[in-house]
Short mmCIF file of C-alpha atoms in Angstrom, two decimals:
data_model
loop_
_atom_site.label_atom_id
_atom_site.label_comp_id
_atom_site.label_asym_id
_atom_site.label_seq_id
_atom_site.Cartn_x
_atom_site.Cartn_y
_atom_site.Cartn_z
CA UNK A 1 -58.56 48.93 -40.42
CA UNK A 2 -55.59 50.53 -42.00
CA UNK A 3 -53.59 48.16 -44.34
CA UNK A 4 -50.03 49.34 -46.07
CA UNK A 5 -48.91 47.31 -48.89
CA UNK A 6 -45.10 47.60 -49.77
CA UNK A 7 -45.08 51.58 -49.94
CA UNK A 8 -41.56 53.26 -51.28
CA UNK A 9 -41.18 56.88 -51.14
CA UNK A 10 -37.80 58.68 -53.18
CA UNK A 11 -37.22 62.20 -52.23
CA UNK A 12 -34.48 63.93 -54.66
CA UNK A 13 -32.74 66.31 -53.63
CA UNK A 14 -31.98 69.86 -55.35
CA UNK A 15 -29.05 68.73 -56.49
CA UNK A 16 -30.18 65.99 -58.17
CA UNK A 17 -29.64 63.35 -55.44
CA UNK A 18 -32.27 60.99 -54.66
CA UNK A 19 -33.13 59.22 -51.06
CA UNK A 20 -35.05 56.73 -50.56
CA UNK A 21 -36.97 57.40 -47.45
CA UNK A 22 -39.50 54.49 -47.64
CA UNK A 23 -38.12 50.85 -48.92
CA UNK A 24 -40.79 49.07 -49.17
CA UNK A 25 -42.85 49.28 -45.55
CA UNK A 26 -46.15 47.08 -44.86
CA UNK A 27 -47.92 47.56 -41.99
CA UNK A 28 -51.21 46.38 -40.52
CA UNK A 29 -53.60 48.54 -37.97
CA UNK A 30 -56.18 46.95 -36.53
CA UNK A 31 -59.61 48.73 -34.92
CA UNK A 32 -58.49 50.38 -31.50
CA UNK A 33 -54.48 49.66 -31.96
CA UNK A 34 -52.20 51.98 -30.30
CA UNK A 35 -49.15 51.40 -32.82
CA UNK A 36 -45.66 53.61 -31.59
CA UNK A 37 -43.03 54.28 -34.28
CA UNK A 38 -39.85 55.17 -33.10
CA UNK A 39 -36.33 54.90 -34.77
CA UNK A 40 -33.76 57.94 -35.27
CA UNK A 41 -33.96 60.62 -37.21
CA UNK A 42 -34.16 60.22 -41.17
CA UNK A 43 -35.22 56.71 -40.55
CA UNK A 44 -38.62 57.72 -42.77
CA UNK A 45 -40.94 57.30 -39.37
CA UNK A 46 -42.07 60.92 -40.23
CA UNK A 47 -42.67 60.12 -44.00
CA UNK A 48 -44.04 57.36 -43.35
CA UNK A 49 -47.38 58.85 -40.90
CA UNK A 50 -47.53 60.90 -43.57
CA UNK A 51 -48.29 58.60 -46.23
CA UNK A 52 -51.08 57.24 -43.98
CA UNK A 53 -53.36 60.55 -44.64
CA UNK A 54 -51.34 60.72 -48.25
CA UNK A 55 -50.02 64.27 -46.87
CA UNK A 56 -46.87 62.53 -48.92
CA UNK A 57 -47.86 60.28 -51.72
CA UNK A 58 -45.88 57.06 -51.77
CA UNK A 59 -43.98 56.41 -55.05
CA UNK A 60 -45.47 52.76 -55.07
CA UNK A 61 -47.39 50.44 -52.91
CA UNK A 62 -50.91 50.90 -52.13
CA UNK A 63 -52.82 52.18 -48.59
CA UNK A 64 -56.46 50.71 -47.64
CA UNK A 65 -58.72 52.23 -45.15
CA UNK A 66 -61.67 49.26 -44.32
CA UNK A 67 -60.72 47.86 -47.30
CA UNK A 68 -60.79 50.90 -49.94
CA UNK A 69 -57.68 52.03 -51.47
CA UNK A 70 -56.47 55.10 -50.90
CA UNK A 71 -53.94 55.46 -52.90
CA UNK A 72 -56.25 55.12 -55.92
CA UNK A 73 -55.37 58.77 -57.98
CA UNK A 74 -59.51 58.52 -58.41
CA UNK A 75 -60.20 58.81 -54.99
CA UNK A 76 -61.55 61.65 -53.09
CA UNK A 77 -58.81 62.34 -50.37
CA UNK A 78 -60.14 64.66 -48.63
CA UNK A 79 -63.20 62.57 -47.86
CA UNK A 80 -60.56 59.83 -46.46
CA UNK A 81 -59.10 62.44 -44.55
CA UNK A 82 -61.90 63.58 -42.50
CA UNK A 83 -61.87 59.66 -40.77
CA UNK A 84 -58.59 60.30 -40.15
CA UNK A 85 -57.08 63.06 -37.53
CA UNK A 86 -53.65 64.29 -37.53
CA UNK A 87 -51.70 65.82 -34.60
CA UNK A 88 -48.07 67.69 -35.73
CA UNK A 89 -45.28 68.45 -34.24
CA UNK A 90 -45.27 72.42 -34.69
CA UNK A 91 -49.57 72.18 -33.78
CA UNK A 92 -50.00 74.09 -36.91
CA UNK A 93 -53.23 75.92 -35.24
CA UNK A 94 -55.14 78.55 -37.82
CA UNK A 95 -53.36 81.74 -36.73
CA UNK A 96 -56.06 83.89 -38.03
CA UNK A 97 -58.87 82.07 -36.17
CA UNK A 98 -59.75 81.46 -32.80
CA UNK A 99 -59.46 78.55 -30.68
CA UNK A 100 -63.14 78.05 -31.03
CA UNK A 101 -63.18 78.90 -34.80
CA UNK A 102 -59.95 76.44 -34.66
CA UNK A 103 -62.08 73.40 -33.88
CA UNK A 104 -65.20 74.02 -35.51
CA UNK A 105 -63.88 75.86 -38.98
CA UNK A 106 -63.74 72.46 -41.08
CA UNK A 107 -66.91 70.26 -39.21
CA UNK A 108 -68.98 73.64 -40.44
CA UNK A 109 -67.49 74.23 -43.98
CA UNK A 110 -67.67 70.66 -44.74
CA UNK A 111 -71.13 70.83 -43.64
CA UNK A 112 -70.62 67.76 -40.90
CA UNK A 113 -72.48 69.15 -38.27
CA UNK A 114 -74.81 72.05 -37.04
CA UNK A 115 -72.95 75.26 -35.90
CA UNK A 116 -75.26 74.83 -32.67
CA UNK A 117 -73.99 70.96 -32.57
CA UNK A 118 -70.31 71.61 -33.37
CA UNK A 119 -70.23 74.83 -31.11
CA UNK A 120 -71.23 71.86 -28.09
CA UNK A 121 -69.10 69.67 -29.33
CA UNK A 122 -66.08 71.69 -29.30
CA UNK A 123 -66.74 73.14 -25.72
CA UNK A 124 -66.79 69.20 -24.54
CA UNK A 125 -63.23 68.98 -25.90
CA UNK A 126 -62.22 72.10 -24.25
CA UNK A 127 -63.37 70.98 -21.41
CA UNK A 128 -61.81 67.24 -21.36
CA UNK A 129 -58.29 69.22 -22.05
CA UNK A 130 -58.81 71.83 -19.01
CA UNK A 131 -58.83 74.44 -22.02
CA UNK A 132 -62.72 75.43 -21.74
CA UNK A 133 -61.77 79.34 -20.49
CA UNK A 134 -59.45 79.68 -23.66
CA UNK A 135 -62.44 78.99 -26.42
CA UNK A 136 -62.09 82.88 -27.29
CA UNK A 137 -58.54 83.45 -27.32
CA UNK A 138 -56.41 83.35 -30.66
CA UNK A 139 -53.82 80.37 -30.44
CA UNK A 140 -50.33 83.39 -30.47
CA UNK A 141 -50.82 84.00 -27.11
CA UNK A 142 -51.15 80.11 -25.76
CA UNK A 143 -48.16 78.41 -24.26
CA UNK A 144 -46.82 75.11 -26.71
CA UNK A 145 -48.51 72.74 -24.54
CA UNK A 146 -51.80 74.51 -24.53
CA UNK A 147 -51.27 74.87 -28.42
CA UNK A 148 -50.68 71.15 -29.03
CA UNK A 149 -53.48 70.14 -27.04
CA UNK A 150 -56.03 72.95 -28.88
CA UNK A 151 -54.48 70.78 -31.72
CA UNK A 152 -55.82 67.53 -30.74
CA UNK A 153 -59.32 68.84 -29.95
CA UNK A 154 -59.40 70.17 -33.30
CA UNK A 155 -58.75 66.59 -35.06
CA UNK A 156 -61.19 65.03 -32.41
CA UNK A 157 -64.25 67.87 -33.23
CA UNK A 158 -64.41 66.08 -36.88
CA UNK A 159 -65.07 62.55 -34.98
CA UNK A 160 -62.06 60.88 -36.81
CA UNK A 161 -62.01 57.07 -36.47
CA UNK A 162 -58.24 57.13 -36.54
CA UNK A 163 -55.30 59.71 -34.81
CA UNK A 164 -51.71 60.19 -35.92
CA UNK A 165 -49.26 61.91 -34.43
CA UNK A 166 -46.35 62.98 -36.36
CA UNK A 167 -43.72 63.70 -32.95
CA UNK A 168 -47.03 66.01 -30.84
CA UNK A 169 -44.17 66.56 -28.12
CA UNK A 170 -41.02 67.06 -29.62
CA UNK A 171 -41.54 71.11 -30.18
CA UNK A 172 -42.40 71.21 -26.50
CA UNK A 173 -40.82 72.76 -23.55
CA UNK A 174 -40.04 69.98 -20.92
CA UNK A 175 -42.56 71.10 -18.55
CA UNK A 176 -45.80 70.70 -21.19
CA UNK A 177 -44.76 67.21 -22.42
CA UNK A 178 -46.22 65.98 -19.37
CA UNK A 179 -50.17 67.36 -20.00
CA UNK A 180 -50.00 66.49 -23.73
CA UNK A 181 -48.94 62.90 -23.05
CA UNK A 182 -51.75 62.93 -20.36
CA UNK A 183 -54.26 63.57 -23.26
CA UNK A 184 -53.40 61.35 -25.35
CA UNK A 185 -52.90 58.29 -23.05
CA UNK A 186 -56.84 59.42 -21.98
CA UNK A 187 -57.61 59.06 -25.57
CA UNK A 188 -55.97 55.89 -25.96
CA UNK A 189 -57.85 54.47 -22.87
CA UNK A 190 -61.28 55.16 -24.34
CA UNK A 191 -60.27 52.78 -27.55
CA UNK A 192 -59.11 55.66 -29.89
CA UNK A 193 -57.17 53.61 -32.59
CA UNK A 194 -54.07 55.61 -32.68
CA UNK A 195 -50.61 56.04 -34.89
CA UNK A 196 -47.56 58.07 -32.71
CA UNK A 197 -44.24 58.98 -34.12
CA UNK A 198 -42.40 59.64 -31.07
CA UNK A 199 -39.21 59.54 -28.40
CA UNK A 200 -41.40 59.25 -25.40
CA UNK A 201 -40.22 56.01 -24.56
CA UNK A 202 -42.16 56.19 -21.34
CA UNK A 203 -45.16 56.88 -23.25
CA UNK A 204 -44.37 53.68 -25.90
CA UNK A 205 -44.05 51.31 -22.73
CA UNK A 206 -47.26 52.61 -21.19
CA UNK A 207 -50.23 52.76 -23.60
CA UNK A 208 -48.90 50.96 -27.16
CA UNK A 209 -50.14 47.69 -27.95
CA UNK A 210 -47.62 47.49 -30.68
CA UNK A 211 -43.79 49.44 -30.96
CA UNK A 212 -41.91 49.73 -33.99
CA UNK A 213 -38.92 50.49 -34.61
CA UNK A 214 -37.89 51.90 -38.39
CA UNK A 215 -34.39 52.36 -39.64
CA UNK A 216 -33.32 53.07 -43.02
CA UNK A 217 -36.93 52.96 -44.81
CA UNK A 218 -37.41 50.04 -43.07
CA UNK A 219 -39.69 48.63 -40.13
CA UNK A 220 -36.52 46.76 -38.53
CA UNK A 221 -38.07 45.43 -35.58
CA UNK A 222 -41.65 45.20 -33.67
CA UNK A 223 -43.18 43.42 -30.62
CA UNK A 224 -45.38 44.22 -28.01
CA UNK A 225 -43.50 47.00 -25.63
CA UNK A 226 -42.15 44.60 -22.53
CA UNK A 227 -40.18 42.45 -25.37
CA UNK A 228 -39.62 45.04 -27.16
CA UNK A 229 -37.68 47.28 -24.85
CA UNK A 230 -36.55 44.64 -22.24
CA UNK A 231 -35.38 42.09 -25.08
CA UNK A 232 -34.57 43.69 -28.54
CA UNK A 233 -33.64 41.53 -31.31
CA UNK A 234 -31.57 43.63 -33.62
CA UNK A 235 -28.26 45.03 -32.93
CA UNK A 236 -29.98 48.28 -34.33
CA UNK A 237 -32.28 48.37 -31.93
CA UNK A 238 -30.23 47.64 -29.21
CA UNK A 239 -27.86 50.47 -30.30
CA UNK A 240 -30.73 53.35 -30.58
CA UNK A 241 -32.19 51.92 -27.03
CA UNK A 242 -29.18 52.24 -25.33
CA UNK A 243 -28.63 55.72 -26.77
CA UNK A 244 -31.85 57.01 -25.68
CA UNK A 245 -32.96 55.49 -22.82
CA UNK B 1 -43.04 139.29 -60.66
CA UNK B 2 -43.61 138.81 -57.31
CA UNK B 3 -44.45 135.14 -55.14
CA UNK B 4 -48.22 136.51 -55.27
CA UNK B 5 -48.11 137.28 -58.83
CA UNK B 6 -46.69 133.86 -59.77
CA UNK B 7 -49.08 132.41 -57.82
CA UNK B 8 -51.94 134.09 -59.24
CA UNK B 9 -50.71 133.43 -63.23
CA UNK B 10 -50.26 129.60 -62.16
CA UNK B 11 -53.44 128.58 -60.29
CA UNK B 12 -55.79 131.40 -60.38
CA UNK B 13 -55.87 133.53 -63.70
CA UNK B 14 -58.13 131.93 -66.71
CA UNK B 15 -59.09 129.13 -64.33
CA UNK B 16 -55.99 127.70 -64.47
CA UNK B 17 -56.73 126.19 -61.20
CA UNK B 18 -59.38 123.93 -62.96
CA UNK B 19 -56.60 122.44 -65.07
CA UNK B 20 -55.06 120.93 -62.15
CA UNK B 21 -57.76 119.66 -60.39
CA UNK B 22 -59.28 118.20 -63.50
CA UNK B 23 -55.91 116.52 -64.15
CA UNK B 24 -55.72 115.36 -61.04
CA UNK B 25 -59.11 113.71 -61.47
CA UNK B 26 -57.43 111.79 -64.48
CA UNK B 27 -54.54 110.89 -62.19
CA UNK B 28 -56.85 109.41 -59.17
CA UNK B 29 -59.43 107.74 -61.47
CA UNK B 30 -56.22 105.93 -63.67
CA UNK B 31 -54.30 105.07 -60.19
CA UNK B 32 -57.63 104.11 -58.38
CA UNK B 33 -59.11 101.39 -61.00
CA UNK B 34 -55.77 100.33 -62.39
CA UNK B 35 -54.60 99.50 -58.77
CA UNK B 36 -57.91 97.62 -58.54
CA UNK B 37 -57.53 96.48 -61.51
CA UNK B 38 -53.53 94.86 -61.02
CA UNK B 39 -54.87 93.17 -57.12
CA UNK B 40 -57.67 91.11 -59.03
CA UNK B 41 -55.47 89.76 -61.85
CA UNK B 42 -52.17 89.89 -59.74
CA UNK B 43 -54.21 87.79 -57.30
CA UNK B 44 -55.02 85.39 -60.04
CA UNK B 45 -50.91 85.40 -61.31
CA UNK B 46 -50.20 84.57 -58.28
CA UNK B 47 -51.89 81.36 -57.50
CA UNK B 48 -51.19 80.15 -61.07
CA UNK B 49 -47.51 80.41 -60.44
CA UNK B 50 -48.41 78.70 -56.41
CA UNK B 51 -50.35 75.60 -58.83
CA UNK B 52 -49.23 72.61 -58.85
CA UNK B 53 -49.25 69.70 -61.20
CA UNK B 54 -48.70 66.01 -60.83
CA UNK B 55 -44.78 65.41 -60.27
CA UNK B 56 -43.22 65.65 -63.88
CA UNK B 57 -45.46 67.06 -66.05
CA UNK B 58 -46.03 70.57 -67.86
CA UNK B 59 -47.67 73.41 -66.04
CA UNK B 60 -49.43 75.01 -68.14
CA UNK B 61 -50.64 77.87 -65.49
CA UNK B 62 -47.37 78.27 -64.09
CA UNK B 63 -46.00 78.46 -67.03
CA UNK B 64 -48.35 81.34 -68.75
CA UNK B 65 -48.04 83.73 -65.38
CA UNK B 66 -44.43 82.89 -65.75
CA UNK B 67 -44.03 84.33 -69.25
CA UNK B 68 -46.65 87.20 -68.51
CA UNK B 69 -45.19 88.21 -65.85
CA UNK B 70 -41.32 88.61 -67.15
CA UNK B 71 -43.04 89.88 -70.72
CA UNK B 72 -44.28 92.93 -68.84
CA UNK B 73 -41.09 93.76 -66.29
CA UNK B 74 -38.87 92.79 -69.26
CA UNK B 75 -40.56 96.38 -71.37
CA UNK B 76 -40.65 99.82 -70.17
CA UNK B 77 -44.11 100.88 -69.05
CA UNK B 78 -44.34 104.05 -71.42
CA UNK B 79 -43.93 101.59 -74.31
CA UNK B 80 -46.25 99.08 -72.99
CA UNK B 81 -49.20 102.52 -73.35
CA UNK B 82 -47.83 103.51 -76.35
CA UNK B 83 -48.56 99.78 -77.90
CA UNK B 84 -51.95 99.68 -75.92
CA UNK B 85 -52.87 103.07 -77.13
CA UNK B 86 -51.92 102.62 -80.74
CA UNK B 87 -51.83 99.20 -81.30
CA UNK B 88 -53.72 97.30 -78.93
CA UNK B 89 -56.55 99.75 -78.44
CA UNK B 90 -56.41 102.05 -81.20
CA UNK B 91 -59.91 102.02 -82.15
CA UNK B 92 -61.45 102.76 -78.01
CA UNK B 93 -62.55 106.23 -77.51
CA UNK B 94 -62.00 105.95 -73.94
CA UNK B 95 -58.70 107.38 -73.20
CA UNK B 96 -59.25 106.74 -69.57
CA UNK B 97 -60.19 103.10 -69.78
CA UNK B 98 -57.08 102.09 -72.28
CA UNK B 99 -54.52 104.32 -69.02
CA UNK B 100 -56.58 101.86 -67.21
CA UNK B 101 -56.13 99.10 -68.82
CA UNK B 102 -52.31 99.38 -69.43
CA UNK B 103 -51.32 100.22 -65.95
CA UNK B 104 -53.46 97.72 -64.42
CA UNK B 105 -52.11 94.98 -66.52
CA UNK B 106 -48.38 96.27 -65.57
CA UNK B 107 -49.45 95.96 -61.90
CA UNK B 108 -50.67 93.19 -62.17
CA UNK B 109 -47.30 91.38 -63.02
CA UNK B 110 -45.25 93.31 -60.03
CA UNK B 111 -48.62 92.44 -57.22
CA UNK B 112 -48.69 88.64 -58.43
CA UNK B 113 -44.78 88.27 -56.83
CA UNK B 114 -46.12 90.56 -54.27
CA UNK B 115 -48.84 88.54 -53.15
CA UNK B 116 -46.96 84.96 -53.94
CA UNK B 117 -44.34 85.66 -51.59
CA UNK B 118 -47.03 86.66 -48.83
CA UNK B 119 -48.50 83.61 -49.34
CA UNK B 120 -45.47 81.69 -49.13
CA UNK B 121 -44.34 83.22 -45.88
CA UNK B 122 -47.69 81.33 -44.55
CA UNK B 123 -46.04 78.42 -43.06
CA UNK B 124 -46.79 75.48 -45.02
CA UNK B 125 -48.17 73.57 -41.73
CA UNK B 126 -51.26 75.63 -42.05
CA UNK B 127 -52.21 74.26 -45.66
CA UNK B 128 -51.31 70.79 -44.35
CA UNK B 129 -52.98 71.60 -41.15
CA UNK B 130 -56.32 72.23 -43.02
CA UNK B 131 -55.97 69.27 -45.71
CA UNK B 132 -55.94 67.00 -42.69
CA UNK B 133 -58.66 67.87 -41.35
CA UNK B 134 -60.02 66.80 -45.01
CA UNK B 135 -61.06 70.52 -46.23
CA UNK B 136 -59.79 71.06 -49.93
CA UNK B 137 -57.41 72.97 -50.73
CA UNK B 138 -59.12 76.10 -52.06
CA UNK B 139 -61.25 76.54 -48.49
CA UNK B 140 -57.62 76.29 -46.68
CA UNK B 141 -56.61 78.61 -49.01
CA UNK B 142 -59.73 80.95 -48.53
CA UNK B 143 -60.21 80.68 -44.66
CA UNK B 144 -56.36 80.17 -43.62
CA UNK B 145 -53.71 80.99 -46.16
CA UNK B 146 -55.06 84.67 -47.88
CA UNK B 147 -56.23 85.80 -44.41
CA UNK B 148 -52.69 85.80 -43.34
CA UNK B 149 -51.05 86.27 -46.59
CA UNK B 150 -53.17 89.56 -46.28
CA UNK B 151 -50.64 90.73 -43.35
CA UNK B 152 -47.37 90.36 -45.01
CA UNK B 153 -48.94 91.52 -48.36
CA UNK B 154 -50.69 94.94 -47.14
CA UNK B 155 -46.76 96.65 -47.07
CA UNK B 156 -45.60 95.74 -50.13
CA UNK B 157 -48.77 96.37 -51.79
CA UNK B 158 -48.89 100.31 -50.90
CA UNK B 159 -45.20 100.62 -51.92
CA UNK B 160 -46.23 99.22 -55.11
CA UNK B 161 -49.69 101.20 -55.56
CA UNK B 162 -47.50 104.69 -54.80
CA UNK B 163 -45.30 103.61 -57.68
CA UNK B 164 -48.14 103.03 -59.70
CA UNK B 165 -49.70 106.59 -58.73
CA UNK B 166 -46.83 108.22 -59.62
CA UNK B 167 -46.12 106.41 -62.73
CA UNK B 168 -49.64 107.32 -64.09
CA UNK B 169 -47.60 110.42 -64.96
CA UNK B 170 -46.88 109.30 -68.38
CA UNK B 171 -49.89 109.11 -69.85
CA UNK B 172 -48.74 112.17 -71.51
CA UNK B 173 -47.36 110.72 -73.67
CA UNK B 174 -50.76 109.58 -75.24
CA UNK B 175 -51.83 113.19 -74.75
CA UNK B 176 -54.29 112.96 -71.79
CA UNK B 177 -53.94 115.71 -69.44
CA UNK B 178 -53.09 114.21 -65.50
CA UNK B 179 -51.80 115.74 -62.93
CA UNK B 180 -48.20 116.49 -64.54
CA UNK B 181 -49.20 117.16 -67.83
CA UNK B 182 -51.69 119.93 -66.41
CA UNK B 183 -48.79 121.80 -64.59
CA UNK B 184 -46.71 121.35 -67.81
CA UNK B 185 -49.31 122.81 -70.22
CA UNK B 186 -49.51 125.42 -67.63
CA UNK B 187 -45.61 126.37 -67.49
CA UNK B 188 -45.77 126.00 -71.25
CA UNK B 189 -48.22 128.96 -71.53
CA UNK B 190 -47.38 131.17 -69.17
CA UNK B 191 -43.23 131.07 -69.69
CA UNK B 192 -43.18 130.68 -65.79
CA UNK B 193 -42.73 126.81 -65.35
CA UNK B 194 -41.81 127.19 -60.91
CA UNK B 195 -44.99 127.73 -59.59
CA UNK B 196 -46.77 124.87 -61.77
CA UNK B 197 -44.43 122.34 -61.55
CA UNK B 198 -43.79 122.93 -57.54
CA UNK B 199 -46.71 123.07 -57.26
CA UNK B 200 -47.89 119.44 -59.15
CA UNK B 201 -44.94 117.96 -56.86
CA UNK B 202 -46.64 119.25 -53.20
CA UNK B 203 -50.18 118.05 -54.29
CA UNK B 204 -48.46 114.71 -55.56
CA UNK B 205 -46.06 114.62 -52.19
CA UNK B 206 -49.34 115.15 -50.18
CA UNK B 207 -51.24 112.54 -51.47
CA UNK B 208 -48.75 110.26 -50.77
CA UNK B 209 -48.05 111.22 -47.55
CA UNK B 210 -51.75 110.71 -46.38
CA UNK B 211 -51.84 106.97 -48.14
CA UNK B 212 -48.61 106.18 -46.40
CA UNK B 213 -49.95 107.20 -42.87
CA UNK B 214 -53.14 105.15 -43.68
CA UNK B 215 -51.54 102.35 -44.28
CA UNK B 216 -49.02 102.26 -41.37
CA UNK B 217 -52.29 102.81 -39.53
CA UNK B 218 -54.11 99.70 -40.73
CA UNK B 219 -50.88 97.43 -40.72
CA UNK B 220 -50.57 98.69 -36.54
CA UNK B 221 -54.39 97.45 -36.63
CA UNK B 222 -53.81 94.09 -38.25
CA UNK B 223 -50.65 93.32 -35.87
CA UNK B 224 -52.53 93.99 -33.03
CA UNK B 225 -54.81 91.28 -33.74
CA UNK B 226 -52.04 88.60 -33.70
CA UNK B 227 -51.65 89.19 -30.00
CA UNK B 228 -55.55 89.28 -28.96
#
């Protein structure tokens, strides 16, 4: 479904410096995988989630979706982007809009659906995340966990065929992991294909199909989850397991 | 002569009073539309500096609101109307319109940082936010960014409008009678220049007193609404 060919990304730095986030990382998603990325920080796991929706434009390498490349500079990206649904870390809710106009702002302006249609729609979502009652409320005076999983109804109101999520629980206090995780496994159980940048290590073991792990611009190791966390190949890996878990 | 007396040669005798409010008009009507006048292209300013071009190359927008901008905070506003009025616009008969013009042009430059930096203080999650959801980047800009950017720039933006109102002031210097020139012209005649020119200064202080407590009104309205 998704196909990465070789990207590279360079950030430079004020100062002149460059670093090279992305060295060169291929990757292929098939229809209804759950991949997990882990891998410290500055390892370009961020960067690279990024590049999947072209929020960051790799410096090389190429990005097809069914078979159409993205990365083409012709290419209408925001069309792309509406099959694709993105979950952040700081939930990044419209502060001047409601929940409700939250999920049902871009399906209307982009003329996807009905208001009638979308209004429905969105309630569903609501619903599935327990967050029905809070349809009228603006997103300030939700708690992080209620924010972040307003956030993933919103992606899921424009039908994407695809979910990333750039570290959805790292801004959370302990307590609200728990109900965001609980979302997202559901979503993963009904054959969502999904992308997760993430340290829930808990949640890698449970519900990916495939884990990576990425170090230094690089995909350094991946396996299924029981190799991959019971018998790690790379000293690398080793190292950031034993640190973490 | 008594307080009474000076009061009466000042506003009352000849119909001096008409003077003022006349003047006045002048001042409102040159504030009002030249205000308008500096949101609409300040507005504009401002998102040509925000553009951005492929990594690399020239930007040509940036690059004109750049030079604008510093081209009209880098010359006194007096000589900017003197070159409108007898350079620029030498041939309008519309004294009001070219006062219009000028100040609008030189508010233009100082609400263009004004509104930039309220649009910057938008987080940039909330343009990334709406580009994800695969809406371009002039509706994030339209339903996300300026609605907020509207909150940090509503402050700012009556600071800079009471400079402006104030600053109308020297359009005497193109002889058109405002506010200030009226009590001048005033003191000039009648040899008694306190009443006049205390008296320009409370309608002036007024004013601004009334615009001030409208605006902290509407900014307590628009916080409230973050917390609904």
């Amino acid at each position: 479904m998704i196909s990465v060919k070789n990207i590279t990304k360079v950030f430079t730095d004020p100062d002149g410096g460059k670093n090279k986030v992305l060295d060169g990382v291929s990757l292929e998603v098939d229809q209804g995988e759950k991949i997990v990325i882990i891998g410290p920080s500055g390892s370009g796991k961020s960067t690279f989630l990024r590049c999947l929706n072209l929020l960051e434009r790799p410096d090389s390498g190429d990005i097809f979706l069914d078979g159409e490349r993205i990365t083409d500079p012709k290419i209408d990206i925001d069309r792309i982007r509406r099959r694709m649904g993105m979950v952040f870390q700081s939930f990044n809710l419209f502060k001047n809009l409601t929940v409700m106009q939250n999920l049902t702002l871009a399906p209307l302006k982009l003329k996807i659906m009905k208001e009638e249609e979308v209004r429905r729609k969105a309630m569903e979502l609501l619903d599935r995340v327990n967050l029905a009652e809070k349809a009228d409320v603006f997103p300030a005076s939700l708690s992080g966990g209620q924010q972040q999983r307003i956030a993933i109804c919103r992606s899921l109101c424009m039908n994407p065929e695809v979910m990333l999520f750039d570290e959805p629980t790292s801004a959370l206090d302990p307590e609200m992991v728990g109900e965001v995780l609980d979302v997202m496994k559901k979503l993963a159980e009904d054959g969502m294909t999904m992308v997760v940048v993430t340290h829930e290590m808990g949640f890698a073991r449970e519900v990916a199909t495939r884990v990576l792990f990425m170090d230094g611009g690089n995909i350094a190791e991946e396996n299924t989850p029981d190799i991959f966390f019971t018998n790690p190949r790379t000293a690398r890996l080793k190292d950031f397991l034993s640190s973490v878990l | 002569m008594n307080f009474q007396e000076q009061f009466h040669t000042a506003f009352i005798a000849e119909n001096r009073w008409k003077l003022y409010i006349n003047g006045l008009g002048v001042t409102l009507t040159v504030a009002f539309f030249a205000g308008l006048l500096g949101i609409l292209l300040g507005t504009v300013l401002a998102l040509m500096k925000l553009s951005e071009s492929e990594k690399g190359k020239f930007n040509i927008w940036n690059f004109l609101a750049t030079a604008y901008v510093d081209i009209i905070r880098g010359t006194p506003s007096v000589l900017q109307l003197l070159i409108m009025w007898f350079i620029i616009m030498a041939s309008s008969r519309n004294p009001v319109f070219v006062a219009v013009l000028s100040f609008g042009l030189n508010s233009a430059a100082y609400v263009s940082e004004i509104v930039r930096a309220g649009i910057l203080a938008v987080g940039k999650g909330q343009m990334e936010a709406g580009r994800s959801l695969g809406l371009s980047k002039g509706m994030t800009m339209t339903y996300v960014i300026l609605p907020q950017a509207v909150k940090n720039i509503i402050p700012p933006m009556g600071n800079e409008f009471i400079t402006l109102l104030k600053e109308t002031a020297i359009v005497g210097y193109v002889s058109m009678t405002d506010l200030t020139r009226a009590a001048n012209k005033v003191s000039a005649a009648t040899y008694e220049p306190f009443m006049p020119l205390i008296g320009a200064a409370v309608i002036y202080f007024i004013i601004i007193k009334v615009l001030t407590l409208a605006l902290a009104a509407l900014e307590r309205r628009l916080r409230k609404s973050d917390l609904r």
